[in-house]
Short mmCIF file of C-alpha atoms and ligand atoms in Angstrom, two decimals:
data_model
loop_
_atom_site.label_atom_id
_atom_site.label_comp_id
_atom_site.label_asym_id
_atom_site.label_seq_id
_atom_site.Cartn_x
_atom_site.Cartn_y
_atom_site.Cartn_z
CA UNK A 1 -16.10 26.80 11.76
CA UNK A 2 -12.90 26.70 9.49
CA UNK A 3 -10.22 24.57 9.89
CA UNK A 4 -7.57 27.06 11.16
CA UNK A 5 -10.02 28.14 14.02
CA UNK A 6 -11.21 24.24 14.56
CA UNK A 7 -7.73 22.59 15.12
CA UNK A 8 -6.29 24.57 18.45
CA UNK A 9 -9.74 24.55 19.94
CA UNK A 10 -9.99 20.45 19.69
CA UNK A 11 -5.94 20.33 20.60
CA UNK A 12 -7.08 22.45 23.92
CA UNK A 13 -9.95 19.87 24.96
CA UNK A 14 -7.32 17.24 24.26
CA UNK A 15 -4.99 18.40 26.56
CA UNK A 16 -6.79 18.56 29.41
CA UNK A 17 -7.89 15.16 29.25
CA UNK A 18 -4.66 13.79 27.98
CA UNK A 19 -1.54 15.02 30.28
CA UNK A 20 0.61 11.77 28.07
CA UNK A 21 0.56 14.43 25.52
CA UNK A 22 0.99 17.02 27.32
CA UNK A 23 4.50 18.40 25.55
CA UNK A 24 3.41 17.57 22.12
CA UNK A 25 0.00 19.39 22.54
CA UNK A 26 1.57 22.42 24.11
CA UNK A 27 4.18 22.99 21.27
CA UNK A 28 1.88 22.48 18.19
CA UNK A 29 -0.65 25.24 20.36
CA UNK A 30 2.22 27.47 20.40
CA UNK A 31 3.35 26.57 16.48
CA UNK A 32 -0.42 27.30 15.42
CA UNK A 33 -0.29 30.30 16.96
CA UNK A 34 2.65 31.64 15.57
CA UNK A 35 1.51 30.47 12.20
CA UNK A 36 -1.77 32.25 12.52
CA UNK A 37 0.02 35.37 13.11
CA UNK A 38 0.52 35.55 9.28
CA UNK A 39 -1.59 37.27 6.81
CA UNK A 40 -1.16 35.62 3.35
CA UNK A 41 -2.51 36.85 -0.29
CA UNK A 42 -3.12 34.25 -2.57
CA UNK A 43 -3.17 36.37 -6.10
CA UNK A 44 -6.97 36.64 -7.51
CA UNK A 45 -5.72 35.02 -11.02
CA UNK A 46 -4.31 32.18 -9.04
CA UNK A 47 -7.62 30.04 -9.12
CA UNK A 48 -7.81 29.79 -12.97
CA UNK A 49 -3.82 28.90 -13.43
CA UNK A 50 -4.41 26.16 -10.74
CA UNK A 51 -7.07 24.50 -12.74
CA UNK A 52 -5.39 24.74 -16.17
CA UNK A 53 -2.08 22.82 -14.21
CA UNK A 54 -5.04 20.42 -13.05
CA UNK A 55 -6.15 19.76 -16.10
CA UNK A 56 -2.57 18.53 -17.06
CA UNK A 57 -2.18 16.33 -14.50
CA UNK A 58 0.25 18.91 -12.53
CA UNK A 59 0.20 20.13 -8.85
CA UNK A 60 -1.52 23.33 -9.14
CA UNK A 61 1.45 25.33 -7.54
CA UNK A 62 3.67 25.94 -10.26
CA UNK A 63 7.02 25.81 -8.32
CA UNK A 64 8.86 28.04 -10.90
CA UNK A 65 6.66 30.71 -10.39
CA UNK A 66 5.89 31.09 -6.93
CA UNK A 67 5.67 34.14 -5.53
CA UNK A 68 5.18 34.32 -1.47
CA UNK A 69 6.32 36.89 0.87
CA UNK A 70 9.48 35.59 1.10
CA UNK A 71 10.58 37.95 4.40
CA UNK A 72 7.60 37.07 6.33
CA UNK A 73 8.96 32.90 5.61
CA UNK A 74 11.92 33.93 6.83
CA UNK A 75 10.55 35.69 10.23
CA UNK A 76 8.03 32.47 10.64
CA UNK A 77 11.24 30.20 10.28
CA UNK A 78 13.09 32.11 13.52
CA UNK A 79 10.36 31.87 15.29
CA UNK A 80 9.60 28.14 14.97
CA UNK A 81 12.95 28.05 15.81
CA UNK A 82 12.57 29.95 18.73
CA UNK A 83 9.36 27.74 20.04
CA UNK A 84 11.53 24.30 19.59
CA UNK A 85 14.43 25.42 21.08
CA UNK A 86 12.66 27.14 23.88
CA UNK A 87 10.55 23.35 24.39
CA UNK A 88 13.95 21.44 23.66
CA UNK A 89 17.22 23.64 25.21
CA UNK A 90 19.29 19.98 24.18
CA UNK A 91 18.40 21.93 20.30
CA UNK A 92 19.24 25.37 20.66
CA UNK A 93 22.90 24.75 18.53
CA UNK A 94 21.18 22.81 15.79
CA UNK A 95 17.91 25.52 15.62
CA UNK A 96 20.59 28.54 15.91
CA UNK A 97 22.57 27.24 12.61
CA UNK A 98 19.04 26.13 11.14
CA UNK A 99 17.70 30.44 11.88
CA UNK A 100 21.38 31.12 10.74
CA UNK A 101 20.54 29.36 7.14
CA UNK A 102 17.74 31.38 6.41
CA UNK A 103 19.33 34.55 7.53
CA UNK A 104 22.17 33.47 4.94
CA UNK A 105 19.59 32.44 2.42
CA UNK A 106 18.31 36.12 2.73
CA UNK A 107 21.09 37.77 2.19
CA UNK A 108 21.05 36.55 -1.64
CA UNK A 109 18.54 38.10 -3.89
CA UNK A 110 15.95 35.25 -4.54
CA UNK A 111 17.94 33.09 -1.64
CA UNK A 112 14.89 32.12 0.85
CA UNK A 113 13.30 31.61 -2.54
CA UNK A 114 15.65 28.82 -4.09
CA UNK A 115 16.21 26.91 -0.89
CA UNK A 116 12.06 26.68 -0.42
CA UNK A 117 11.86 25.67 -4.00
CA UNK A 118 14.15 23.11 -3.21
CA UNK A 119 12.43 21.90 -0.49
CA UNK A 120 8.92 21.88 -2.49
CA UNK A 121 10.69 19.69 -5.47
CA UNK A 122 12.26 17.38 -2.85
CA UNK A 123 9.04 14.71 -3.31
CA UNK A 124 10.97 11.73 -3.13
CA UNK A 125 11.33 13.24 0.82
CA UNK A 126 14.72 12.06 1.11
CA UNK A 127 15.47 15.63 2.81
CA UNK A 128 17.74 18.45 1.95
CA UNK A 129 21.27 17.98 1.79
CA UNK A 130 22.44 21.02 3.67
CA UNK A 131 25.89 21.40 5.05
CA UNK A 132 25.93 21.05 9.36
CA UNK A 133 22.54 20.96 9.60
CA UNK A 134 19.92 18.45 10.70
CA UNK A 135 18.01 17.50 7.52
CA UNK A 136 14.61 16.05 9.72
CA UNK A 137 14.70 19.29 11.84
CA UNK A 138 15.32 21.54 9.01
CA UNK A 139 12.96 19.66 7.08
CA UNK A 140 10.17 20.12 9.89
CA UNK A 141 11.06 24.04 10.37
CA UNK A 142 10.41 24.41 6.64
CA UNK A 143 7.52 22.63 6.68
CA UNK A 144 5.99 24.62 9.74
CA UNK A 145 7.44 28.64 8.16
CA UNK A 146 5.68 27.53 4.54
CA UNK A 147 2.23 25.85 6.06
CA UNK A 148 0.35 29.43 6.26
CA UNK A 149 0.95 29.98 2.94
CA UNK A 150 0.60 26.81 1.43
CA UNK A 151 -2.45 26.04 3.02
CA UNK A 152 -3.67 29.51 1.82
CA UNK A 153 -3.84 27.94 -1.57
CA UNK A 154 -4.82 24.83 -0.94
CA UNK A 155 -7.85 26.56 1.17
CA UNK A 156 -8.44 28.21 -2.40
CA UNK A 157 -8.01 24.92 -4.75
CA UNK A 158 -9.93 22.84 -2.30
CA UNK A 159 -13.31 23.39 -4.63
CA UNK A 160 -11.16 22.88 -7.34
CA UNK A 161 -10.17 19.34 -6.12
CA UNK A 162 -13.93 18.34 -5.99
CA UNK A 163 -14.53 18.82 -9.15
CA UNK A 164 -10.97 16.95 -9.88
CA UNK A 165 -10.59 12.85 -9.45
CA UNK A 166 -6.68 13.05 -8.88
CA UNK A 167 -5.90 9.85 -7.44
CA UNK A 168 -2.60 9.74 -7.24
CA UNK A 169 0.27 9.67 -3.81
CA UNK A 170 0.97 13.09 -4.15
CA UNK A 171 -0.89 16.14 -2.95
CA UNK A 172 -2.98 17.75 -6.01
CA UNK A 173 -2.09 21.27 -4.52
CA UNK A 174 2.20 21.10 -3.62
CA UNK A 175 3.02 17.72 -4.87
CA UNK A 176 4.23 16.68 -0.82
CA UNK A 177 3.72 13.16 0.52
CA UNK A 178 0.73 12.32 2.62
CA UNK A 179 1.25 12.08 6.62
CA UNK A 180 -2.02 10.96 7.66
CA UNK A 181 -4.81 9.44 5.91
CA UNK A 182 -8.78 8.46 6.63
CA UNK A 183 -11.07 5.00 5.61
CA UNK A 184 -14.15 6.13 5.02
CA UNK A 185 -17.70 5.42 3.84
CA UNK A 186 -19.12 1.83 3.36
CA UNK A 187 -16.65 0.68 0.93
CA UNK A 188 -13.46 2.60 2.66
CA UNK A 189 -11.95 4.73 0.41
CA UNK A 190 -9.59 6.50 1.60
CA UNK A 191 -8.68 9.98 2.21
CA UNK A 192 -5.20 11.58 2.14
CA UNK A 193 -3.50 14.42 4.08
CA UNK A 194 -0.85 16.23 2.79
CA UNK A 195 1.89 16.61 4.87
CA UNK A 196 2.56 20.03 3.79
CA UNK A 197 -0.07 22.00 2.97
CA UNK A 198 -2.96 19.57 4.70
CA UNK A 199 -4.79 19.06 1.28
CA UNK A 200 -7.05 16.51 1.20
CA UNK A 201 -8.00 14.43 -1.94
CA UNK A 202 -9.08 11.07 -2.63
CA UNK A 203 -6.87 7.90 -3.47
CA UNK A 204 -7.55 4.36 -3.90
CA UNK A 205 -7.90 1.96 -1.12
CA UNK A 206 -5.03 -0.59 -1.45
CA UNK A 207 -1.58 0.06 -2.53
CA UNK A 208 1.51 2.66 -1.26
CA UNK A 209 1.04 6.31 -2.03
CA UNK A 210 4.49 7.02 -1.96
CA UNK A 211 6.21 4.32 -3.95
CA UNK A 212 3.20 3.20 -6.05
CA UNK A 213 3.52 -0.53 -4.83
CA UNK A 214 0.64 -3.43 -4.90
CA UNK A 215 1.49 -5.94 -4.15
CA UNK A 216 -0.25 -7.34 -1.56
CA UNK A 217 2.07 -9.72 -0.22
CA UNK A 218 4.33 -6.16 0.95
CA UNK A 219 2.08 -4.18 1.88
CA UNK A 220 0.31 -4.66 5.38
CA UNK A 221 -0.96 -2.97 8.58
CA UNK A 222 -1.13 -2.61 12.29
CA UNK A 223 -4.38 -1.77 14.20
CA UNK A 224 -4.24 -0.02 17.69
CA UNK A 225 -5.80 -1.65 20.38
CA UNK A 226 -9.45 0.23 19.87
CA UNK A 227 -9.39 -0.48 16.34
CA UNK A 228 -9.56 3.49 15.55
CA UNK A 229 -5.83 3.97 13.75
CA UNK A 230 -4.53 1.54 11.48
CA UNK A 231 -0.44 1.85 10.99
CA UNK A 232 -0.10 0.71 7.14
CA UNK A 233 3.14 0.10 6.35
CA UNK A 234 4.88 -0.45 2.96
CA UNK A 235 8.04 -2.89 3.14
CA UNK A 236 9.22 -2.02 -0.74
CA UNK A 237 10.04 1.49 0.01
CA UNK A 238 9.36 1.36 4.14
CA UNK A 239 7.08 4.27 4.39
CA UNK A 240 4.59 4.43 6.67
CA UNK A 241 0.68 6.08 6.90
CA UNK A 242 -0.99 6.99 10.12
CA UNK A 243 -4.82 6.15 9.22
CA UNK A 244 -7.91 6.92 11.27
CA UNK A 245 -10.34 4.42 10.43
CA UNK A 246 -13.66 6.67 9.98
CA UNK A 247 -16.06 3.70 9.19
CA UNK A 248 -15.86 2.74 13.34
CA UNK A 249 -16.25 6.15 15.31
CA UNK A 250 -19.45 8.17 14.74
CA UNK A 251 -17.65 11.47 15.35
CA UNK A 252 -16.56 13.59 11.77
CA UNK A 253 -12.97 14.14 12.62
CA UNK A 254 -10.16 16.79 11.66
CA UNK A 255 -7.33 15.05 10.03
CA UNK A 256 -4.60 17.59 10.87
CA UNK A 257 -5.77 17.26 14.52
CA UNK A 258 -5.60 13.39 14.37
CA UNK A 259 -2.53 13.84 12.98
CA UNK A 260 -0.64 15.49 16.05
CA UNK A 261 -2.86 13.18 18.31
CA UNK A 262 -1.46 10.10 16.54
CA UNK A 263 2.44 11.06 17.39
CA UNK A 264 3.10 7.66 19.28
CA UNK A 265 2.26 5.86 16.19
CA UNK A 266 5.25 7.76 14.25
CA UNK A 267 7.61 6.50 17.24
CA UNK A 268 6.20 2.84 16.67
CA UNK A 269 7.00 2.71 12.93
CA UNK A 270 10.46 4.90 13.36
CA UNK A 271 11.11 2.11 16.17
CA UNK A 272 10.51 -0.60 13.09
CA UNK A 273 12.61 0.94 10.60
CA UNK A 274 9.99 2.69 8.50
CA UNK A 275 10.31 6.54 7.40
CA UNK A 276 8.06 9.22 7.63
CA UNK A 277 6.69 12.20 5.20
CA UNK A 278 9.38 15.03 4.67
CA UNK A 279 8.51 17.74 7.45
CA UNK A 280 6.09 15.85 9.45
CA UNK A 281 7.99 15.45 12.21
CA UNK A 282 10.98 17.15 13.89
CA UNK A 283 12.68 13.48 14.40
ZN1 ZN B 1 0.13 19.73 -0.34
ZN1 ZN B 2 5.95 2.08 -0.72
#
């Protein structure tokens, strides 16, 4: 079963066992669904300029030259509009200027285009600087209108990635931040998610993925109660990585669904100061 098929079918299980989650569960169901809705070409040349950018040591999405249906971002966009202001009424002013950007954005030839290339360079995931609107929100719309396509061509590097030992804090395929990442195997290495496009490629055990640091003494981690997630946190640039500790559950999981089951964790480490990928979250 592919990923796209395997994620709402485990979120459904969840939430009938887990009513705590109830809200969270019920808007990413209605977010997949509306993401699914979209049919997305990733050109048959694609494959061969991906691995010459690999070979370079670039993200294999050339951000200059990408070419996605930009109209069918923009109709994704309203609608995950739509779904959060339909699960959050409180948001409706903030989503409305948020839909009202893109329409703007649309208006100009290439418009949609510059403001999602924007978004894509933004890896330091400071967020987008746009006037009256809510850079996490806007961040997490974006995130959500560009994942069908995005993970189109990260479905399409992914055996390109095997073959590749990237090792680095940012995704192989987009260049995004990681959201969520996995210890696995005897010696727990570790696996990364991207929090964009939900890549997954290899990085070394110890140190921050997003600022690069080390050192050990600022660099540490909290386990949940079961010992299943481990909260790492880095205090040099205050990021933080959800982790689901593979080596002590017998069960092969799916990262993007750990991900959305893991959302108390990202209110523990907002609650201690410590920042989140760009897009992961609406708040
Ligand atoms: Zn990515
Ligand atoms: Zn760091």
């Amino acid at each position: 079963m592919g990923q796209d098929a395997e994620v709402p079918l485990r979120l459904r299980e969840e939430r009938e066992q887990r009513a705590d989650l109830a809200r969270t569960l019920d808007l990413h169901l209605a977010l997949l669904a509306a993401r699914a809705e979209v049919a997305v070409r990733v050109p048959a040349d694609w494959p061969e300029h991906a691995w010459s950018r690999l070979q370079q040591g670039e993200p294999a999405l050339c951000l200059d030259e990408l070419e996605l249906d930009w109209e069918a971002v923009v109709r994704l966009a309203r609608t995950v509009c739509h779904i959060l202001a339909r699960q959050e009424p409180a948001r409706s002013p903030a989503l409305a200027r948020i839909a009202s950007r893109f329409d703007e954005a649309a208006l100009s030839p290439k418009g949609v285009q510059a403001l999602v290339v924007r978004y894509l360079a933004d890896h330091d995931g400071g967020g987008l600087p746009e006037p009256g609107v809510d850079p996490a929100l806007f961040g997490f719309v974006l995130n959500q209108a560009l994942h069908p396509f995005l993970q189109a061509y990260a479905a399409v590097a992914a055996p390109l990635l095997e073959q590749e030992r990237w090792l680095r804090g940012r995704c192989p395929v987009c260049g995004g931040h990681p959201d969520f990442a996995a210890l696995e195997g005897e010696v727990g290495e570790r696996r990364l998610l991207c929090a964009r496009c939900d890549s997954e490629w290899a990085y070394r055990r110890l140190g921050c993925p997003f600022c690069g640091n080390e050192d050990p003494g600022g660099l540490g981690y909290f386990p949940t109660g079961d010992g299943a997630y481990r909260l790492y946190v880095c205090e040099q640039c205050k990021g933080y990585l959800k982790t689901v500790d593979l080596r002590e559950t017998w069960r092969r999981r799916s990262l993007p669904v750990e991900r959305i089951l893991t959302v108390g964790m990202d209110l523990a480490a907002a609650e201690q100061g410590y920042r989140r990928a760009t897009g992961s979250r609406p708040d």
